[in-house]
Amino acid sequence: MSAKVIYGDQLAQTLRDEMKTEVATLNKRGIHPKLVVILIGDDPASKSYVSGKQKAADYIGIQSELISLPTETSEDELLDLIRQLNKATDVNGILVQLPLPKHIDEQLIIETIDPTKDVDGFHPINIGKMMTNQATFLPCTPYGILTMLKLMNIEIAGKHAVIIGRSHIVGKPVGQLLLNEHATVTYCHSKTTNLKELVKLADIVVVAVGRAHMIDQSYIKAGATVIDVGVNRIEDGSLTGDVVFDSVKEKAAYLTPVPKGVGPMTITMLMKNTIKAAINQVTK
Ligand code: GUN
């Protein structure tokens, strides 16, 4: 068997083209979606994510502003900035790039963002809405994964999904979204003792650990769908996932590559959330 490769970059391109048309229509109605991204410090990975977001926004016609601040920025300065952006009527979405420097309380920052502008879907109010299946901003990576599965017509209801990793950004919410779609969900993490045994039961595996080449075909049930969220920079400078691609490709039915897999979908869903924020804010 050779898995069908799910090219997130191609799916993302189609969605971005649709959004471009949607934004042009909104512009005619006087609605100009705008996203503000706040980047603290100069972590190269964060800088690269942020530039991907700017590029996608430009392509779609979403206004985007990058506020780059030095690592020494105080928590109070950042809180003041967020409060200003909360009040600014021309700003629809606010994203604070994580991780933040250690002297800033990440949770406090997230909770200060107006939930109606929280296009990351990280505010506890929005997480609560997601958990109770109410319309809200879904966290972008989980939302991107769900969208990929749906676009590929991969069945979720009744299937066993095994999530490896329990971060607030990916692992926990992706499990919740799959549960909302009626999957049976198992969470695995660093304290799980029988990882391979559990992953081998999965129809859908989401790997979100951040350890290069952690999962090979010995973990995978024949015909499974494998979603690789890992982005690891290895010694030769290239990017690779958490999955041994060539090995798993021989056993799985569907597999996402890294790069060109989940990453472009994450950014695309951020754009979708920004458009939704702009529409919600004018029609409320
Ligand atoms: N850092 C890594 N992923 C994300 C994300 O989805 N949103 C934000 N704000 N920061 C991140």
PDB file of C-alpha atoms and ligand atoms in Angstrom:
ATOM      1  CA  MET A   1       0.000   0.000   0.000  1.00  0.00           C
ATOM      2  CA  SER A   2       1.137   3.517  -0.664  1.00  0.00           C
ATOM      3  CA  ALA A   3      -0.672   6.260   1.200  1.00  0.00           C
ATOM      4  CA  LYS A   4      -2.369   9.124  -0.553  1.00  0.00           C
ATOM      5  CA  VAL A   5      -0.421  12.234   0.415  1.00  0.00           C
ATOM      6  CA  ILE A   6      -2.619  15.079   1.660  1.00  0.00           C
ATOM      7  CA  TYR A   7      -1.022  18.244   0.297  1.00  0.00           C
ATOM      8  CA  GLY A   8      -2.134  20.958   2.684  1.00  0.00           C
ATOM      9  CA  ASP A   9      -0.542  23.637   0.541  1.00  0.00           C
ATOM     10  CA  GLN A  10      -2.828  22.794  -2.390  1.00  0.00           C
ATOM     11  CA  LEU A  11      -5.972  22.638  -0.242  1.00  0.00           C
ATOM     12  CA  ALA A  12      -4.918  25.913   1.387  1.00  0.00           C
ATOM     13  CA  GLN A  13      -4.476  27.571  -2.012  1.00  0.00           C
ATOM     14  CA  THR A  14      -8.034  26.709  -3.028  1.00  0.00           C
ATOM     15  CA  LEU A  15      -9.402  28.066   0.250  1.00  0.00           C
ATOM     16  CA  ARG A  16      -7.316  31.237  -0.053  1.00  0.00           C
ATOM     17  CA  ASP A  17      -8.658  31.852  -3.553  1.00  0.00           C
ATOM     18  CA  GLU A  18     -12.219  31.505  -2.232  1.00  0.00           C
ATOM     19  CA  MET A  19     -11.461  33.895   0.607  1.00  0.00           C
ATOM     20  CA  LYS A  20      -9.934  36.403  -1.785  1.00  0.00           C
ATOM     21  CA  THR A  21     -13.261  36.570  -3.616  1.00  0.00           C
ATOM     22  CA  GLU A  22     -15.148  36.793  -0.323  1.00  0.00           C
ATOM     23  CA  VAL A  23     -12.987  39.671   0.920  1.00  0.00           C
ATOM     24  CA  ALA A  24     -13.452  41.569  -2.356  1.00  0.00           C
ATOM     25  CA  THR A  25     -17.225  41.291  -1.840  1.00  0.00           C
ATOM     26  CA  LEU A  26     -16.921  42.403   1.793  1.00  0.00           C
ATOM     27  CA  ASN A  27     -14.787  45.371   0.721  1.00  0.00           C
ATOM     28  CA  LYS A  28     -17.626  46.524  -1.552  1.00  0.00           C
ATOM     29  CA  ARG A  29     -19.874  46.528   1.526  1.00  0.00           C
ATOM     30  CA  GLY A  30     -17.312  48.673   3.351  1.00  0.00           C
ATOM     31  CA  ILE A  31     -15.955  45.796   5.443  1.00  0.00           C
ATOM     32  CA  HIS A  32     -12.146  45.598   5.517  1.00  0.00           C
ATOM     33  CA  PRO A  33     -10.978  42.667   7.673  1.00  0.00           C
ATOM     34  CA  LYS A  34      -7.865  43.562   9.633  1.00  0.00           C
ATOM     35  CA  LEU A  35      -5.509  41.393  11.658  1.00  0.00           C
ATOM     36  CA  VAL A  36      -2.846  42.680  14.051  1.00  0.00           C
ATOM     37  CA  VAL A  37      -0.003  40.299  14.877  1.00  0.00           C
ATOM     38  CA  ILE A  38       2.202  41.026  17.887  1.00  0.00           C
ATOM     39  CA  LEU A  39       5.656  39.470  17.886  1.00  0.00           C
ATOM     40  CA  ILE A  40       7.887  39.822  20.933  1.00  0.00           C
ATOM     41  CA  GLY A  41      11.606  39.110  20.519  1.00  0.00           C
ATOM     42  CA  ASP A  42      13.358  37.558  17.555  1.00  0.00           C
ATOM     43  CA  ASP A  43      12.889  33.787  17.708  1.00  0.00           C
ATOM     44  CA  PRO A  44      13.556  32.625  14.116  1.00  0.00           C
ATOM     45  CA  ALA A  45      10.713  30.063  14.077  1.00  0.00           C
ATOM     46  CA  SER A  46       8.208  32.676  15.295  1.00  0.00           C
ATOM     47  CA  LYS A  47       9.476  35.180  12.717  1.00  0.00           C
ATOM     48  CA  SER A  48       9.014  32.644   9.955  1.00  0.00           C
ATOM     49  CA  TYR A  49       5.429  31.803  11.065  1.00  0.00           C
ATOM     50  CA  VAL A  50       4.581  35.487  11.275  1.00  0.00           C
ATOM     51  CA  SER A  51       5.897  36.183   7.790  1.00  0.00           C
ATOM     52  CA  GLY A  52       3.765  33.308   6.444  1.00  0.00           C
ATOM     53  CA  LYS A  53       0.731  34.945   8.035  1.00  0.00           C
ATOM     54  CA  GLN A  54       1.533  38.335   6.482  1.00  0.00           C
ATOM     55  CA  LYS A  55       1.943  36.764   3.051  1.00  0.00           C
ATOM     56  CA  ALA A  56      -1.373  34.919   3.250  1.00  0.00           C
ATOM     57  CA  ALA A  57      -3.166  38.071   4.429  1.00  0.00           C
ATOM     58  CA  ASP A  58      -1.708  40.116   1.554  1.00  0.00           C
ATOM     59  CA  TYR A  59      -2.764  37.484  -0.976  1.00  0.00           C
ATOM     60  CA  ILE A  60      -6.341  37.330   0.300  1.00  0.00           C
ATOM     61  CA  GLY A  61      -6.678  41.087   0.725  1.00  0.00           C
ATOM     62  CA  ILE A  62      -6.850  41.058   4.515  1.00  0.00           C
ATOM     63  CA  GLN A  63      -5.192  44.082   6.051  1.00  0.00           C
ATOM     64  CA  SER A  64      -2.449  43.027   8.377  1.00  0.00           C
ATOM     65  CA  GLU A  65      -0.217  44.926  10.714  1.00  0.00           C
ATOM     66  CA  LEU A  66       2.831  43.458  12.415  1.00  0.00           C
ATOM     67  CA  ILE A  67       3.849  44.989  15.729  1.00  0.00           C
ATOM     68  CA  SER A  68       7.377  43.787  16.505  1.00  0.00           C
ATOM     69  CA  LEU A  69       8.563  44.503  20.035  1.00  0.00           C
ATOM     70  CA  PRO A  70      11.854  43.774  21.802  1.00  0.00           C
ATOM     71  CA  THR A  71      12.280  40.808  24.169  1.00  0.00           C
ATOM     72  CA  GLU A  72      12.523  43.241  27.111  1.00  0.00           C
ATOM     73  CA  THR A  73       8.943  44.511  26.564  1.00  0.00           C
ATOM     74  CA  SER A  74       7.205  44.434  29.947  1.00  0.00           C
ATOM     75  CA  GLU A  75       4.006  42.582  30.673  1.00  0.00           C
ATOM     76  CA  ASP A  76       2.283  45.918  31.434  1.00  0.00           C
ATOM     77  CA  GLU A  77       3.333  47.396  28.099  1.00  0.00           C
ATOM     78  CA  LEU A  78       1.943  44.372  26.274  1.00  0.00           C
ATOM     79  CA  LEU A  79      -1.296  44.475  28.307  1.00  0.00           C
ATOM     80  CA  ASP A  80      -1.713  48.190  27.478  1.00  0.00           C
ATOM     81  CA  LEU A  81      -1.187  47.504  23.788  1.00  0.00           C
ATOM     82  CA  ILE A  82      -3.773  44.707  23.788  1.00  0.00           C
ATOM     83  CA  ARG A  83      -6.302  46.923  25.585  1.00  0.00           C
ATOM     84  CA  GLN A  84      -5.805  49.613  22.922  1.00  0.00           C
ATOM     85  CA  LEU A  85      -6.280  47.075  20.132  1.00  0.00           C
ATOM     86  CA  ASN A  86      -9.392  45.716  21.872  1.00  0.00           C
ATOM     87  CA  LYS A  87     -10.876  49.234  21.631  1.00  0.00           C
ATOM     88  CA  ALA A  88      -9.722  49.989  18.058  1.00  0.00           C
ATOM     89  CA  THR A  89     -12.801  49.622  15.861  1.00  0.00           C
ATOM     90  CA  ASP A  90     -10.741  49.044  12.693  1.00  0.00           C
ATOM     91  CA  VAL A  91      -8.966  45.995  14.224  1.00  0.00           C
ATOM     92  CA  ASN A  92     -10.912  42.741  13.880  1.00  0.00           C
ATOM     93  CA  GLY A  93      -8.378  40.136  14.969  1.00  0.00           C
ATOM     94  CA  ILE A  94      -5.511  40.167  17.461  1.00  0.00           C
ATOM     95  CA  LEU A  95      -2.844  37.482  17.545  1.00  0.00           C
ATOM     96  CA  VAL A  96       0.018  37.416  20.036  1.00  0.00           C
ATOM     97  CA  GLN A  97       2.652  35.025  18.716  1.00  0.00           C
ATOM     98  CA  LEU A  98       3.569  32.365  21.280  1.00  0.00           C
ATOM     99  CA  PRO A  99       5.768  31.446  23.056  1.00  0.00           C
ATOM    100  CA  LEU A 100       6.303  34.695  24.980  1.00  0.00           C
ATOM    101  CA  PRO A 101       9.453  35.564  26.965  1.00  0.00           C
ATOM    102  CA  LYS A 102       9.451  34.014  30.448  1.00  0.00           C
ATOM    103  CA  HIS A 103       8.761  37.285  32.314  1.00  0.00           C
ATOM    104  CA  ILE A 104       5.352  37.605  30.628  1.00  0.00           C
ATOM    105  CA  ASP A 105       2.374  35.582  31.897  1.00  0.00           C
ATOM    106  CA  GLU A 106       1.060  33.956  28.745  1.00  0.00           C
ATOM    107  CA  GLN A 107      -2.321  33.054  30.214  1.00  0.00           C
ATOM    108  CA  LEU A 108      -2.910  36.614  31.442  1.00  0.00           C
ATOM    109  CA  ILE A 109      -2.134  37.927  27.957  1.00  0.00           C
ATOM    110  CA  ILE A 110      -4.522  35.467  26.313  1.00  0.00           C
ATOM    111  CA  GLU A 111      -7.296  36.340  28.760  1.00  0.00           C
ATOM    112  CA  THR A 112      -6.846  40.070  28.111  1.00  0.00           C
ATOM    113  CA  ILE A 113      -7.596  39.751  24.389  1.00  0.00           C
ATOM    114  CA  ASP A 114     -11.247  40.571  23.652  1.00  0.00           C
ATOM    115  CA  PRO A 115     -12.816  37.136  22.968  1.00  0.00           C
ATOM    116  CA  THR A 116     -14.566  38.584  19.892  1.00  0.00           C
ATOM    117  CA  LYS A 117     -11.099  39.418  18.444  1.00  0.00           C
ATOM    118  CA  ASP A 118      -9.402  36.199  19.609  1.00  0.00           C
ATOM    119  CA  VAL A 119      -8.737  34.720  16.167  1.00  0.00           C
ATOM    120  CA  ASP A 120      -6.402  32.105  17.711  1.00  0.00           C
ATOM    121  CA  GLY A 121      -9.332  30.674  19.690  1.00  0.00           C
ATOM    122  CA  PHE A 122      -7.180  30.525  22.842  1.00  0.00           C
ATOM    123  CA  HIS A 123      -9.351  32.615  25.216  1.00  0.00           C
ATOM    124  CA  PRO A 124     -11.035  30.429  27.866  1.00  0.00           C
ATOM    125  CA  ILE A 125     -14.452  31.696  26.734  1.00  0.00           C
ATOM    126  CA  ASN A 126     -13.785  30.474  23.209  1.00  0.00           C
ATOM    127  CA  ILE A 127     -12.302  27.191  24.450  1.00  0.00           C
ATOM    128  CA  GLY A 128     -15.444  26.701  26.545  1.00  0.00           C
ATOM    129  CA  LYS A 129     -17.623  27.344  23.514  1.00  0.00           C
ATOM    130  CA  MET A 130     -15.612  24.845  21.475  1.00  0.00           C
ATOM    131  CA  MET A 131     -16.035  22.241  24.223  1.00  0.00           C
ATOM    132  CA  THR A 132     -19.799  22.747  24.282  1.00  0.00           C
ATOM    133  CA  ASN A 133     -20.006  22.723  20.486  1.00  0.00           C
ATOM    134  CA  GLN A 134     -21.077  26.351  20.103  1.00  0.00           C
ATOM    135  CA  ALA A 135     -20.036  28.522  17.156  1.00  0.00           C
ATOM    136  CA  THR A 136     -16.740  30.219  17.981  1.00  0.00           C
ATOM    137  CA  PHE A 137     -13.199  30.800  16.733  1.00  0.00           C
ATOM    138  CA  LEU A 138     -11.577  27.372  16.547  1.00  0.00           C
ATOM    139  CA  PRO A 139      -7.825  27.148  17.236  1.00  0.00           C
ATOM    140  CA  CYS A 140      -6.169  27.339  13.825  1.00  0.00           C
ATOM    141  CA  THR A 141      -4.098  24.122  13.684  1.00  0.00           C
ATOM    142  CA  PRO A 142      -6.918  21.845  14.920  1.00  0.00           C
ATOM    143  CA  TYR A 143      -9.358  23.678  12.635  1.00  0.00           C
ATOM    144  CA  GLY A 144      -6.952  23.184   9.717  1.00  0.00           C
ATOM    145  CA  ILE A 145      -6.643  19.462  10.455  1.00  0.00           C
ATOM    146  CA  LEU A 146     -10.413  19.045  10.651  1.00  0.00           C
ATOM    147  CA  THR A 147     -10.831  20.947   7.384  1.00  0.00           C
ATOM    148  CA  MET A 148      -8.253  18.721   5.654  1.00  0.00           C
ATOM    149  CA  LEU A 149     -10.026  15.562   6.815  1.00  0.00           C
ATOM    150  CA  LYS A 150     -13.349  16.905   5.580  1.00  0.00           C
ATOM    151  CA  LEU A 151     -11.991  18.047   2.205  1.00  0.00           C
ATOM    152  CA  MET A 152     -10.451  14.583   1.711  1.00  0.00           C
ATOM    153  CA  ASN A 153     -13.804  12.971   2.659  1.00  0.00           C
ATOM    154  CA  ILE A 154     -12.141  10.987   5.446  1.00  0.00           C
ATOM    155  CA  GLU A 155     -14.754   9.598   7.777  1.00  0.00           C
ATOM    156  CA  ILE A 156     -14.495  10.722  11.403  1.00  0.00           C
ATOM    157  CA  ALA A 157     -17.740   9.612  13.094  1.00  0.00           C
ATOM    158  CA  GLY A 158     -17.320   6.264  14.832  1.00  0.00           C
ATOM    159  CA  LYS A 159     -13.573   6.159  14.091  1.00  0.00           C
ATOM    160  CA  HIS A 160     -10.883   5.827  16.738  1.00  0.00           C
ATOM    161  CA  ALA A 161      -8.632   8.898  16.821  1.00  0.00           C
ATOM    162  CA  VAL A 162      -5.410   8.736  18.790  1.00  0.00           C
ATOM    163  CA  ILE A 163      -3.771  12.065  19.587  1.00  0.00           C
ATOM    164  CA  ILE A 164      -0.093  12.077  20.553  1.00  0.00           C
ATOM    165  CA  GLY A 165       0.623  15.286  22.472  1.00  0.00           C
ATOM    166  CA  ARG A 166      -1.580  17.320  24.798  1.00  0.00           C
ATOM    167  CA  SER A 167      -0.588  20.949  24.207  1.00  0.00           C
ATOM    168  CA  HIS A 168      -3.175  23.710  24.578  1.00  0.00           C
ATOM    169  CA  ILE A 169      -2.501  24.793  20.987  1.00  0.00           C
ATOM    170  CA  VAL A 170      -2.833  21.459  19.189  1.00  0.00           C
ATOM    171  CA  GLY A 171      -3.257  18.171  21.081  1.00  0.00           C
ATOM    172  CA  LYS A 172      -6.093  18.993  23.464  1.00  0.00           C
ATOM    173  CA  PRO A 173      -8.240  21.010  21.052  1.00  0.00           C
ATOM    174  CA  VAL A 174      -7.808  18.664  18.071  1.00  0.00           C
ATOM    175  CA  GLY A 175      -9.050  15.800  20.238  1.00  0.00           C
ATOM    176  CA  GLN A 176     -12.048  17.897  21.235  1.00  0.00           C
ATOM    177  CA  LEU A 177     -12.896  18.791  17.628  1.00  0.00           C
ATOM    178  CA  LEU A 178     -12.695  15.138  16.589  1.00  0.00           C
ATOM    179  CA  LEU A 179     -14.893  14.219  19.550  1.00  0.00           C
ATOM    180  CA  ASN A 180     -17.387  16.885  18.419  1.00  0.00           C
ATOM    181  CA  GLU A 181     -17.387  15.038  15.075  1.00  0.00           C
ATOM    182  CA  HIS A 182     -18.229  11.805  16.932  1.00  0.00           C
ATOM    183  CA  ALA A 183     -14.833  10.097  16.920  1.00  0.00           C
ATOM    184  CA  THR A 184     -13.723   7.983  19.869  1.00  0.00           C
ATOM    185  CA  VAL A 185     -10.673   9.838  21.138  1.00  0.00           C
ATOM    186  CA  THR A 186      -7.593   8.634  23.030  1.00  0.00           C
ATOM    187  CA  TYR A 187      -4.959  11.125  24.229  1.00  0.00           C
ATOM    188  CA  CYS A 188      -1.347   9.957  24.571  1.00  0.00           C
ATOM    189  CA  HIS A 189       1.465  11.997  26.119  1.00  0.00           C
ATOM    190  CA  SER A 190       4.881  11.756  27.735  1.00  0.00           C
ATOM    191  CA  LYS A 191       3.564   9.680  30.663  1.00  0.00           C
ATOM    192  CA  THR A 192       1.678   7.186  28.481  1.00  0.00           C
ATOM    193  CA  THR A 193       3.171   3.739  29.098  1.00  0.00           C
ATOM    194  CA  ASN A 194       1.837   1.745  26.147  1.00  0.00           C
ATOM    195  CA  LEU A 195       2.082   4.264  23.326  1.00  0.00           C
ATOM    196  CA  LYS A 196       2.649   1.856  20.454  1.00  0.00           C
ATOM    197  CA  GLU A 197      -0.178  -0.440  21.556  1.00  0.00           C
ATOM    198  CA  LEU A 198      -2.620   2.490  21.630  1.00  0.00           C
ATOM    199  CA  VAL A 199      -1.503   4.135  18.394  1.00  0.00           C
ATOM    200  CA  LYS A 200      -1.835   0.797  16.588  1.00  0.00           C
ATOM    201  CA  LEU A 201      -5.572   0.873  17.368  1.00  0.00           C
ATOM    202  CA  ALA A 202      -6.060   4.210  15.615  1.00  0.00           C
ATOM    203  CA  ASP A 203      -7.980   4.899  12.424  1.00  0.00           C
ATOM    204  CA  ILE A 204      -6.790   8.517  12.644  1.00  0.00           C
ATOM    205  CA  VAL A 205      -3.468   9.439  14.267  1.00  0.00           C
ATOM    206  CA  VAL A 206      -2.528  13.046  15.016  1.00  0.00           C
ATOM    207  CA  VAL A 207       1.134  13.399  15.974  1.00  0.00           C
ATOM    208  CA  ALA A 208       1.897  16.712  17.693  1.00  0.00           C
ATOM    209  CA  VAL A 209       4.964  16.172  19.833  1.00  0.00           C
ATOM    210  CA  GLY A 210       7.850  18.032  18.222  1.00  0.00           C
ATOM    211  CA  ARG A 211      10.316  15.155  18.071  1.00  0.00           C
ATOM    212  CA  ALA A 212      11.747  14.359  14.632  1.00  0.00           C
ATOM    213  CA  HIS A 213      11.081  10.874  13.254  1.00  0.00           C
ATOM    214  CA  MET A 214       9.317   9.595  16.359  1.00  0.00           C
ATOM    215  CA  ILE A 215       6.620   7.532  14.630  1.00  0.00           C
ATOM    216  CA  ASP A 216       7.419   4.911  12.001  1.00  0.00           C
ATOM    217  CA  GLN A 217       5.173   2.277  10.418  1.00  0.00           C
ATOM    218  CA  SER A 218       5.535  -0.099  13.374  1.00  0.00           C
ATOM    219  CA  TYR A 219       3.033   2.192  15.211  1.00  0.00           C
ATOM    220  CA  ILE A 220       0.508   2.355  12.397  1.00  0.00           C
ATOM    221  CA  LYS A 221      -2.503   0.179  11.605  1.00  0.00           C
ATOM    222  CA  ALA A 222      -2.779  -0.585   7.881  1.00  0.00           C
ATOM    223  CA  GLY A 223      -5.122   1.898   6.231  1.00  0.00           C
ATOM    224  CA  ALA A 224      -4.922   4.564   8.946  1.00  0.00           C
ATOM    225  CA  THR A 225      -4.898   8.326   8.336  1.00  0.00           C
ATOM    226  CA  VAL A 226      -1.782   9.974   9.776  1.00  0.00           C
ATOM    227  CA  ILE A 227      -1.602  13.717  10.402  1.00  0.00           C
ATOM    228  CA  ASP A 228       1.895  15.014  11.175  1.00  0.00           C
ATOM    229  CA  VAL A 229       1.904  18.324  13.038  1.00  0.00           C
ATOM    230  CA  GLY A 230       5.622  18.236  13.920  1.00  0.00           C
ATOM    231  CA  VAL A 231       7.906  20.931  12.554  1.00  0.00           C
ATOM    232  CA  ASN A 232      11.480  20.034  13.430  1.00  0.00           C
ATOM    233  CA  ARG A 233      14.623  21.618  12.071  1.00  0.00           C
ATOM    234  CA  ILE A 234      17.233  18.861  11.707  1.00  0.00           C
ATOM    235  CA  GLU A 235      21.039  19.027  11.426  1.00  0.00           C
ATOM    236  CA  ASP A 236      21.162  19.547   7.668  1.00  0.00           C
ATOM    237  CA  GLY A 237      18.924  22.602   8.114  1.00  0.00           C
ATOM    238  CA  SER A 238      15.821  21.063   6.537  1.00  0.00           C
ATOM    239  CA  LEU A 239      12.362  20.802   8.107  1.00  0.00           C
ATOM    240  CA  THR A 240      10.923  17.430   9.007  1.00  0.00           C
ATOM    241  CA  GLY A 241       7.892  16.124  10.838  1.00  0.00           C
ATOM    242  CA  ASP A 242       7.408  13.798  13.810  1.00  0.00           C
ATOM    243  CA  VAL A 243       6.615  10.958  11.403  1.00  0.00           C
ATOM    244  CA  VAL A 244       9.078   8.913   9.325  1.00  0.00           C
ATOM    245  CA  PHE A 245       7.332   9.789   6.083  1.00  0.00           C
ATOM    246  CA  ASP A 246       8.680   7.071   3.747  1.00  0.00           C
ATOM    247  CA  SER A 247       8.071   4.345   6.328  1.00  0.00           C
ATOM    248  CA  VAL A 248       4.514   5.361   7.259  1.00  0.00           C
ATOM    249  CA  LYS A 249       3.638   5.974   3.600  1.00  0.00           C
ATOM    250  CA  GLU A 250       3.902   2.225   3.004  1.00  0.00           C
ATOM    251  CA  LYS A 251       1.278   1.408   5.648  1.00  0.00           C
ATOM    252  CA  ALA A 252      -1.170   4.329   5.953  1.00  0.00           C
ATOM    253  CA  ALA A 253      -4.038   5.197   3.610  1.00  0.00           C
ATOM    254  CA  TYR A 254      -3.571   8.969   4.009  1.00  0.00           C
ATOM    255  CA  LEU A 255      -0.576  10.930   5.238  1.00  0.00           C
ATOM    256  CA  THR A 256       0.336  14.615   5.510  1.00  0.00           C
ATOM    257  CA  PRO A 257       3.855  15.732   4.541  1.00  0.00           C
ATOM    258  CA  VAL A 258       6.096  18.238   6.339  1.00  0.00           C
ATOM    259  CA  PRO A 259       6.497  20.854   4.982  1.00  0.00           C
ATOM    260  CA  LYS A 260       3.411  21.503   2.764  1.00  0.00           C
ATOM    261  CA  GLY A 261       1.025  19.665   5.079  1.00  0.00           C
ATOM    262  CA  VAL A 262      -0.664  21.066   8.165  1.00  0.00           C
ATOM    263  CA  GLY A 263       1.326  24.349   8.277  1.00  0.00           C
ATOM    264  CA  PRO A 264      -0.306  26.121   5.315  1.00  0.00           C
ATOM    265  CA  MET A 265      -3.741  25.036   6.581  1.00  0.00           C
ATOM    266  CA  THR A 266      -3.083  26.581  10.013  1.00  0.00           C
ATOM    267  CA  ILE A 267      -2.364  29.956   8.460  1.00  0.00           C
ATOM    268  CA  THR A 268      -5.378  29.655   6.176  1.00  0.00           C
ATOM    269  CA  MET A 269      -7.730  29.028   9.100  1.00  0.00           C
ATOM    270  CA  LEU A 270      -6.329  32.110  10.835  1.00  0.00           C
ATOM    271  CA  MET A 271      -7.414  34.099   7.779  1.00  0.00           C
ATOM    272  CA  LYS A 272     -10.841  32.460   7.913  1.00  0.00           C
ATOM    273  CA  ASN A 273     -11.185  33.412  11.574  1.00  0.00           C
ATOM    274  CA  THR A 274     -10.170  36.994  10.811  1.00  0.00           C
ATOM    275  CA  ILE A 275     -12.843  37.302   8.118  1.00  0.00           C
ATOM    276  CA  LYS A 276     -15.392  35.788  10.504  1.00  0.00           C
ATOM    277  CA  ALA A 277     -14.376  38.267  13.211  1.00  0.00           C
ATOM    278  CA  ALA A 278     -14.840  41.189  10.818  1.00  0.00           C
ATOM    279  CA  ILE A 279     -18.293  39.974   9.756  1.00  0.00           C
ATOM    280  CA  ASN A 280     -19.381  39.296  13.363  1.00  0.00           C
ATOM    281  CA  GLN A 281     -18.205  42.697  14.494  1.00  0.00           C
ATOM    282  CA  VAL A 282     -20.202  44.640  11.900  1.00  0.00           C
ATOM    283  CA  THR A 283     -23.354  42.588  12.250  1.00  0.00           C
ATOM    284  CA  LYS A 284     -23.528  42.355  16.041  1.00  0.00           C
TER     285      LYS A 284
HETATM  286  N1  GUN B   1       2.855  29.580  18.211  1.00  0.00           N
HETATM  287  C1  GUN B   1       2.794  28.377  17.591  1.00  0.00           C
HETATM  288  N2  GUN B   1       1.571  28.173  17.070  1.00  0.00           N
HETATM  289  C2  GUN B   1       0.844  29.278  17.361  1.00  0.00           C
HETATM  290  C3  GUN B   1      -0.497  29.662  17.076  1.00  0.00           C
HETATM  291  O1  GUN B   1      -1.293  28.941  16.464  1.00  0.00           O
HETATM  292  N3  GUN B   1      -0.866  30.883  17.528  1.00  0.00           N
HETATM  293  C4  GUN B   1      -0.028  31.694  18.221  1.00  0.00           C
HETATM  294  N4  GUN B   1      -0.489  32.864  18.647  1.00  0.00           N
HETATM  295  N5  GUN B   1       1.220  31.363  18.502  1.00  0.00           N
HETATM  296  C5  GUN B   1       1.653  30.164  18.069  1.00  0.00           C
END
